[in-house]
PDB file of C-alpha atoms and ligand atoms in Angstrom:
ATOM      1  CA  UNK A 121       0.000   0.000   0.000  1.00 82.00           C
ATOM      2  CA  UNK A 122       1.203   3.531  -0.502  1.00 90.00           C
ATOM      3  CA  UNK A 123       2.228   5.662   2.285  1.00 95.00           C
ATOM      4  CA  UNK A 124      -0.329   8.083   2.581  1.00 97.00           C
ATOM      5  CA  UNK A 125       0.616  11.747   4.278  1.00 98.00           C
ATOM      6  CA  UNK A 126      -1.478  14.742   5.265  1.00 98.00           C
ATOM      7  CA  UNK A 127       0.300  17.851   5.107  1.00 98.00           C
ATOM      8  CA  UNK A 128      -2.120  20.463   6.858  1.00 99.00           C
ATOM      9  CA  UNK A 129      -1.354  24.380   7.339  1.00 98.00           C
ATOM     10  CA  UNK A 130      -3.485  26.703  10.122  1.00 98.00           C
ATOM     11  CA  UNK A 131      -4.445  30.046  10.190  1.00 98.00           C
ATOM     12  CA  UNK A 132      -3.012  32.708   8.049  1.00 98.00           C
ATOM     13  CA  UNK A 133      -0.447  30.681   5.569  1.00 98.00           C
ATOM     14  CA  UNK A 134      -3.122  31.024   2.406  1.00 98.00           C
ATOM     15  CA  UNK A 135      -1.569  34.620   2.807  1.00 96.00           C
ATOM     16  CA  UNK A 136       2.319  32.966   2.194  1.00 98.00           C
ATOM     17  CA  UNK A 137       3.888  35.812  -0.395  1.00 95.00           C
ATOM     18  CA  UNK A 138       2.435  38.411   0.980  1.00 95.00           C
ATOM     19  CA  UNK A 139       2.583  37.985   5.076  1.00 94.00           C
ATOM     20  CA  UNK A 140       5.828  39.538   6.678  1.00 94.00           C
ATOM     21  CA  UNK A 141       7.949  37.888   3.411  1.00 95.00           C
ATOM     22  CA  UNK A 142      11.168  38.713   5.224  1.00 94.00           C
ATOM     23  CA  UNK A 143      10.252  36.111   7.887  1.00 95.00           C
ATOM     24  CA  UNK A 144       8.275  33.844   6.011  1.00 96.00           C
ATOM     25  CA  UNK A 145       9.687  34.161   2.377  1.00 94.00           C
ATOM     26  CA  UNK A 146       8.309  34.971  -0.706  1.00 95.00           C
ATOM     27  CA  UNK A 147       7.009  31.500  -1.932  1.00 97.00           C
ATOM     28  CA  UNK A 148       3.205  31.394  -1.731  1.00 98.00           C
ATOM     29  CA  UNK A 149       1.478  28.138  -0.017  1.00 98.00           C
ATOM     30  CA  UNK A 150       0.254  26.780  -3.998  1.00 98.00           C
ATOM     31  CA  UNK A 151       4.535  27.009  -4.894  1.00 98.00           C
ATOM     32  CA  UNK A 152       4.810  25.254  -1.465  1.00 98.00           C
ATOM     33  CA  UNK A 153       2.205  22.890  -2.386  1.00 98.00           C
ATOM     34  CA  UNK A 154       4.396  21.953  -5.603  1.00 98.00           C
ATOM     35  CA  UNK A 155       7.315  22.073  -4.402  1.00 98.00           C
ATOM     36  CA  UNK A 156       5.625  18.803  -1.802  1.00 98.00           C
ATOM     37  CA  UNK A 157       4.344  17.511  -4.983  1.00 98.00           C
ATOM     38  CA  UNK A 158       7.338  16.839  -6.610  1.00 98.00           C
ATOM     39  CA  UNK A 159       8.997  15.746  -3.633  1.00 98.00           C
ATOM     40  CA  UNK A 160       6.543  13.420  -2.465  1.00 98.00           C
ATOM     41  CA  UNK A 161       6.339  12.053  -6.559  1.00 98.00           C
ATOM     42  CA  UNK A 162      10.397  11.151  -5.969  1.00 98.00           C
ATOM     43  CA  UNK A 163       9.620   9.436  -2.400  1.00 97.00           C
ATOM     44  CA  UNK A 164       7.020   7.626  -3.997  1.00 97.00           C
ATOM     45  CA  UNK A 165       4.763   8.633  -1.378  1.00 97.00           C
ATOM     46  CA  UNK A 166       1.125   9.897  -1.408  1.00 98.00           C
ATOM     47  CA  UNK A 167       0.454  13.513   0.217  1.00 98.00           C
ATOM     48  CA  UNK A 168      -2.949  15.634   0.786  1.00 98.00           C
ATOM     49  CA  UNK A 169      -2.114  19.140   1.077  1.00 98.00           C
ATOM     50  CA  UNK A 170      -4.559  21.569   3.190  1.00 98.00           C
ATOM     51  CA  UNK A 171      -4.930  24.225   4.574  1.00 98.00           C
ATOM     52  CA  UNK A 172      -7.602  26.026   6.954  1.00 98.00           C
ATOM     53  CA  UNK A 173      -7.899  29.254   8.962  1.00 98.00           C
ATOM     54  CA  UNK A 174     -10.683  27.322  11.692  1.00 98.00           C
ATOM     55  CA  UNK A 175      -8.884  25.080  14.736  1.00 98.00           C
ATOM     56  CA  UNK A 176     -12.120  22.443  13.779  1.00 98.00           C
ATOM     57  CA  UNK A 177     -11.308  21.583  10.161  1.00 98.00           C
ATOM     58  CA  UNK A 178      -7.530  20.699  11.379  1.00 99.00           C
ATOM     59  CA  UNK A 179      -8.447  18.981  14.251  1.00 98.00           C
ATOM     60  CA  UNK A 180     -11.263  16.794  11.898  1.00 98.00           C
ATOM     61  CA  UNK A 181      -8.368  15.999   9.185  1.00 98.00           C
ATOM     62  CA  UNK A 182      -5.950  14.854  11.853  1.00 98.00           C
ATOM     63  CA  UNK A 183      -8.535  12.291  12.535  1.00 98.00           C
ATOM     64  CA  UNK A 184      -9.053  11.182   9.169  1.00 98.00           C
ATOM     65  CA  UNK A 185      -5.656  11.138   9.053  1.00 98.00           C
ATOM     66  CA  UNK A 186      -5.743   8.795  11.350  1.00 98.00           C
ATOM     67  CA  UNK A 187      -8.568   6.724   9.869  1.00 98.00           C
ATOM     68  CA  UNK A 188      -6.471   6.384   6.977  1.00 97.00           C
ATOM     69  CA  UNK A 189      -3.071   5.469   8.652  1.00 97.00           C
ATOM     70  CA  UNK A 190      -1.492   8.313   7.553  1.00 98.00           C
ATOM     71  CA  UNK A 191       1.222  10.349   8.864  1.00 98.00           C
ATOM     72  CA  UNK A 192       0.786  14.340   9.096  1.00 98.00           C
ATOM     73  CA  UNK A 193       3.099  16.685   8.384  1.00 98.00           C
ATOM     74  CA  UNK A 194       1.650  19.818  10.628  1.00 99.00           C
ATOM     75  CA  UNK A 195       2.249  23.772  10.688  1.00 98.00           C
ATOM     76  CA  UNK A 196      -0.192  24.388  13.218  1.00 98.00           C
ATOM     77  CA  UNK A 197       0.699  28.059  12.510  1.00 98.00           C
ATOM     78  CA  UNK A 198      -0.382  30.082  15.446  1.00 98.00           C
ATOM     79  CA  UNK A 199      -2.783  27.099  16.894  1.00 98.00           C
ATOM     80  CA  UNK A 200       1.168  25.934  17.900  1.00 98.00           C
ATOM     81  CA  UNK A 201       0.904  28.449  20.735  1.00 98.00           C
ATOM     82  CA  UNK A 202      -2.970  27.827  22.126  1.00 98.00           C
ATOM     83  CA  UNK A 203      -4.568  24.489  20.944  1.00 98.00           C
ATOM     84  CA  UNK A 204      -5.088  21.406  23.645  1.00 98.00           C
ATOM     85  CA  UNK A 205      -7.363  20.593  20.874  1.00 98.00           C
ATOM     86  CA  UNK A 206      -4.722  19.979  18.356  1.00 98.00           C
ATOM     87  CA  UNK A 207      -2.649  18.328  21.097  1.00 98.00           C
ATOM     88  CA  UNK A 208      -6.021  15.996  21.861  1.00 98.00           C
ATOM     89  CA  UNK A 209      -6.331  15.306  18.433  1.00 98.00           C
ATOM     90  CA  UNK A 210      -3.120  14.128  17.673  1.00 98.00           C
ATOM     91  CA  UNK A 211      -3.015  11.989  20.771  1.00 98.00           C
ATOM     92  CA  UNK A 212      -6.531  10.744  19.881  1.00 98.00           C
ATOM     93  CA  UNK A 213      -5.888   9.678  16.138  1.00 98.00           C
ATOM     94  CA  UNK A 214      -2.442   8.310  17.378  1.00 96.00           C
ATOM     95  CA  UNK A 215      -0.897   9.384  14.408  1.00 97.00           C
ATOM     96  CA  UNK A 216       2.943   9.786  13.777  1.00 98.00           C
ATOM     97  CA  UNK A 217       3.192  13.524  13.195  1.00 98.00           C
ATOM     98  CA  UNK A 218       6.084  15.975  11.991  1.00 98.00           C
ATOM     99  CA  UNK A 219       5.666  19.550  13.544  1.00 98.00           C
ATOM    100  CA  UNK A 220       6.811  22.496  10.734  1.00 98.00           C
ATOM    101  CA  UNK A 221       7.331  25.799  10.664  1.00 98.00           C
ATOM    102  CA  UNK A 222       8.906  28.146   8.683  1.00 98.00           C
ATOM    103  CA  UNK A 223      10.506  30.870  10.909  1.00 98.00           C
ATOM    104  CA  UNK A 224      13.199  29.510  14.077  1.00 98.00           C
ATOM    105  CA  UNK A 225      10.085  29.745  16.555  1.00 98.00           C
ATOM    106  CA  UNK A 226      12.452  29.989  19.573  1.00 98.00           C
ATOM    107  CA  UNK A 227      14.196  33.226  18.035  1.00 98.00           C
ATOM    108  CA  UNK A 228      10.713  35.194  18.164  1.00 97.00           C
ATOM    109  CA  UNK A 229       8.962  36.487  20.380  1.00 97.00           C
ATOM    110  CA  UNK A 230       8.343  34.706  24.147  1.00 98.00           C
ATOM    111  CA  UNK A 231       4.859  33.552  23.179  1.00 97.00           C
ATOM    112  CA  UNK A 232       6.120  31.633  20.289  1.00 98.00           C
ATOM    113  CA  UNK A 233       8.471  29.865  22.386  1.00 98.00           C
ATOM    114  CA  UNK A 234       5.826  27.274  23.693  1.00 98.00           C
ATOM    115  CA  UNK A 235       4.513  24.814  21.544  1.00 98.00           C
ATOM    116  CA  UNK A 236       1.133  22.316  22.316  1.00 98.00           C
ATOM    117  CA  UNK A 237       2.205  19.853  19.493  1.00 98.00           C
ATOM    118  CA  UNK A 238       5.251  19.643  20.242  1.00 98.00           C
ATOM    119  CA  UNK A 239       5.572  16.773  22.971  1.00 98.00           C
ATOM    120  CA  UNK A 240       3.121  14.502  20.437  1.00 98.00           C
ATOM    121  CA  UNK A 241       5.451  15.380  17.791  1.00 98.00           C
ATOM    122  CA  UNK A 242       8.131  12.905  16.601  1.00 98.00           C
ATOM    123  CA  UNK A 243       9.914  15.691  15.385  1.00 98.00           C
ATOM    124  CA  UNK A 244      10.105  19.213  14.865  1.00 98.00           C
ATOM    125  CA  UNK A 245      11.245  21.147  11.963  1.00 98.00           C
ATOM    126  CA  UNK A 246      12.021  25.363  12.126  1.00 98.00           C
ATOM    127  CA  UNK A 247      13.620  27.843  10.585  1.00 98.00           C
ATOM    128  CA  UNK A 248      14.434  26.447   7.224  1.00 98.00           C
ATOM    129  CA  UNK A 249      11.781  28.689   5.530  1.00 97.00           C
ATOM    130  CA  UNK A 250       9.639  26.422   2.780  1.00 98.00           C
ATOM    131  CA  UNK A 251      12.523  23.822   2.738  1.00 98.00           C
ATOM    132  CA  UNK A 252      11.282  22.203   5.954  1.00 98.00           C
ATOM    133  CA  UNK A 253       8.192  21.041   4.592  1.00 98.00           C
ATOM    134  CA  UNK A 254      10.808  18.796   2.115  1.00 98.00           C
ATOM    135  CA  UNK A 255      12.780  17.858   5.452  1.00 98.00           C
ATOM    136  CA  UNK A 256       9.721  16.400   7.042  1.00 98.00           C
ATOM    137  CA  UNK A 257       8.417  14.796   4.120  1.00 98.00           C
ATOM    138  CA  UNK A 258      11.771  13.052   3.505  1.00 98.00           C
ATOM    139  CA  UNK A 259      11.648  12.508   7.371  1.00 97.00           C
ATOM    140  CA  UNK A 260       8.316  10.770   7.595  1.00 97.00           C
ATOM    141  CA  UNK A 261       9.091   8.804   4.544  1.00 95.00           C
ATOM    142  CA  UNK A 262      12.197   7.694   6.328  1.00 91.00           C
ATOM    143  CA  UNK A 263      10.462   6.923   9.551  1.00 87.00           C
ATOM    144  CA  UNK A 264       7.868   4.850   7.537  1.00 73.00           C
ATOM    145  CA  UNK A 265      10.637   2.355   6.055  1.00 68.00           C
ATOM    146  CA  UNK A 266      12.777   1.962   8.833  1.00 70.00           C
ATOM    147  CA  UNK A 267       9.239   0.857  10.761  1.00 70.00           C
ATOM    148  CA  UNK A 268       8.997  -1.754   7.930  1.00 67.00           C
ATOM    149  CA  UNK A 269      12.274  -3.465   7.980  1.00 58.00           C
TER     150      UNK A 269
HETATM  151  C1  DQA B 212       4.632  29.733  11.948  1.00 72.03           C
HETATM  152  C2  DQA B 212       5.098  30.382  13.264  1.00 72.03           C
HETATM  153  C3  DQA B 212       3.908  30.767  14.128  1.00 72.03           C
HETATM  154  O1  DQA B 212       4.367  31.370  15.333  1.00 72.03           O
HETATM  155  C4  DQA B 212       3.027  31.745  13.401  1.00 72.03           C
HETATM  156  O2  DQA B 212       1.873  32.021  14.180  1.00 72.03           O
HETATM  157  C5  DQA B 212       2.648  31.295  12.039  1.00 72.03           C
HETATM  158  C6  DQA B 212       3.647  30.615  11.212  1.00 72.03           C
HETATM  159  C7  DQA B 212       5.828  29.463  10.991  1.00 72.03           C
HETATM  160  O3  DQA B 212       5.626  28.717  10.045  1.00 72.03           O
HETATM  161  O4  DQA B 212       6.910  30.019  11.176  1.00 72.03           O
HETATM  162  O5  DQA B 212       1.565  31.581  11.567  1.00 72.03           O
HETATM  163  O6  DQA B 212       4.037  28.490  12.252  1.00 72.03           O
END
């Protein structure tokens, strides 16, 4: 069976190319997208890439995700700093999840210091800009065969 990942993006990264560029880059989330698509095409790995501005719909796909087996590839985006929910969710579905984000979190401001997906992460990715989503696709993919063998 192909290995089957959700990539999911929160609140405010439909606005990629235009929001604060100098700490989020200039690549919009559809050239992110791609760039996954391509990626995920040479891993030889299956992704579903979404995004949502409303906690619900991320919490909802992280228990399909689960449903499915699949792994998620996460940037909860600001939820990262509030949301038990997510951190429910993820414990719930029992899914193996990769945390994201494009900025160095811990080189902001205090409040984006603390992260509620991070301790039900298997790993966390920041501050290699759009490149990180690559990293934790190649990361999950990794996880996924070394499970197998
Ligand atoms: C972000 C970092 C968060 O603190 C912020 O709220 C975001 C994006 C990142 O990708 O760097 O929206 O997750």
């Amino acid at each position: 069976m192909v290995q089957k990942i959700f990539i999911l993006n929160g609140p405010n990264l439909n606005m990629l190319g235009k929001r604060e560029p100098e700490i989020y880059g200039a690549l919009t989330l559809d050239d992110i997208a791609e760039n996954c698509r391509k990626e995920a095409q040479r891993l030889g790995v299956e992704i579903e890439f979404r995004q949502s501005n409303h906690e619900g719909d991320l919490v909802d796909w992280i228990q399909e995700a689960g449903q499915q087996n699949a792994q998620v590839l996460i940037n909860p985006a600001a939820y990262t700093h509030s949301s038990i929910a997510l951190l429910d969710a993820i414990r719930a579905a029992q899914v193996t999840v990769v945390e994201v984000h494009l900025s160095n979190i811990h080189a902001r401001e205090a409040f984006r210091h603390k992260s509620f997906v991070s301790p039900v992460a298997k790993a966390v990715l920041c501050g290699f800009g759009a490149e990180g989503y690559l990293m934790g696709l190649r990361a999950l993919a990794g996880f996924q065969k070394s499970s197998e063998s």
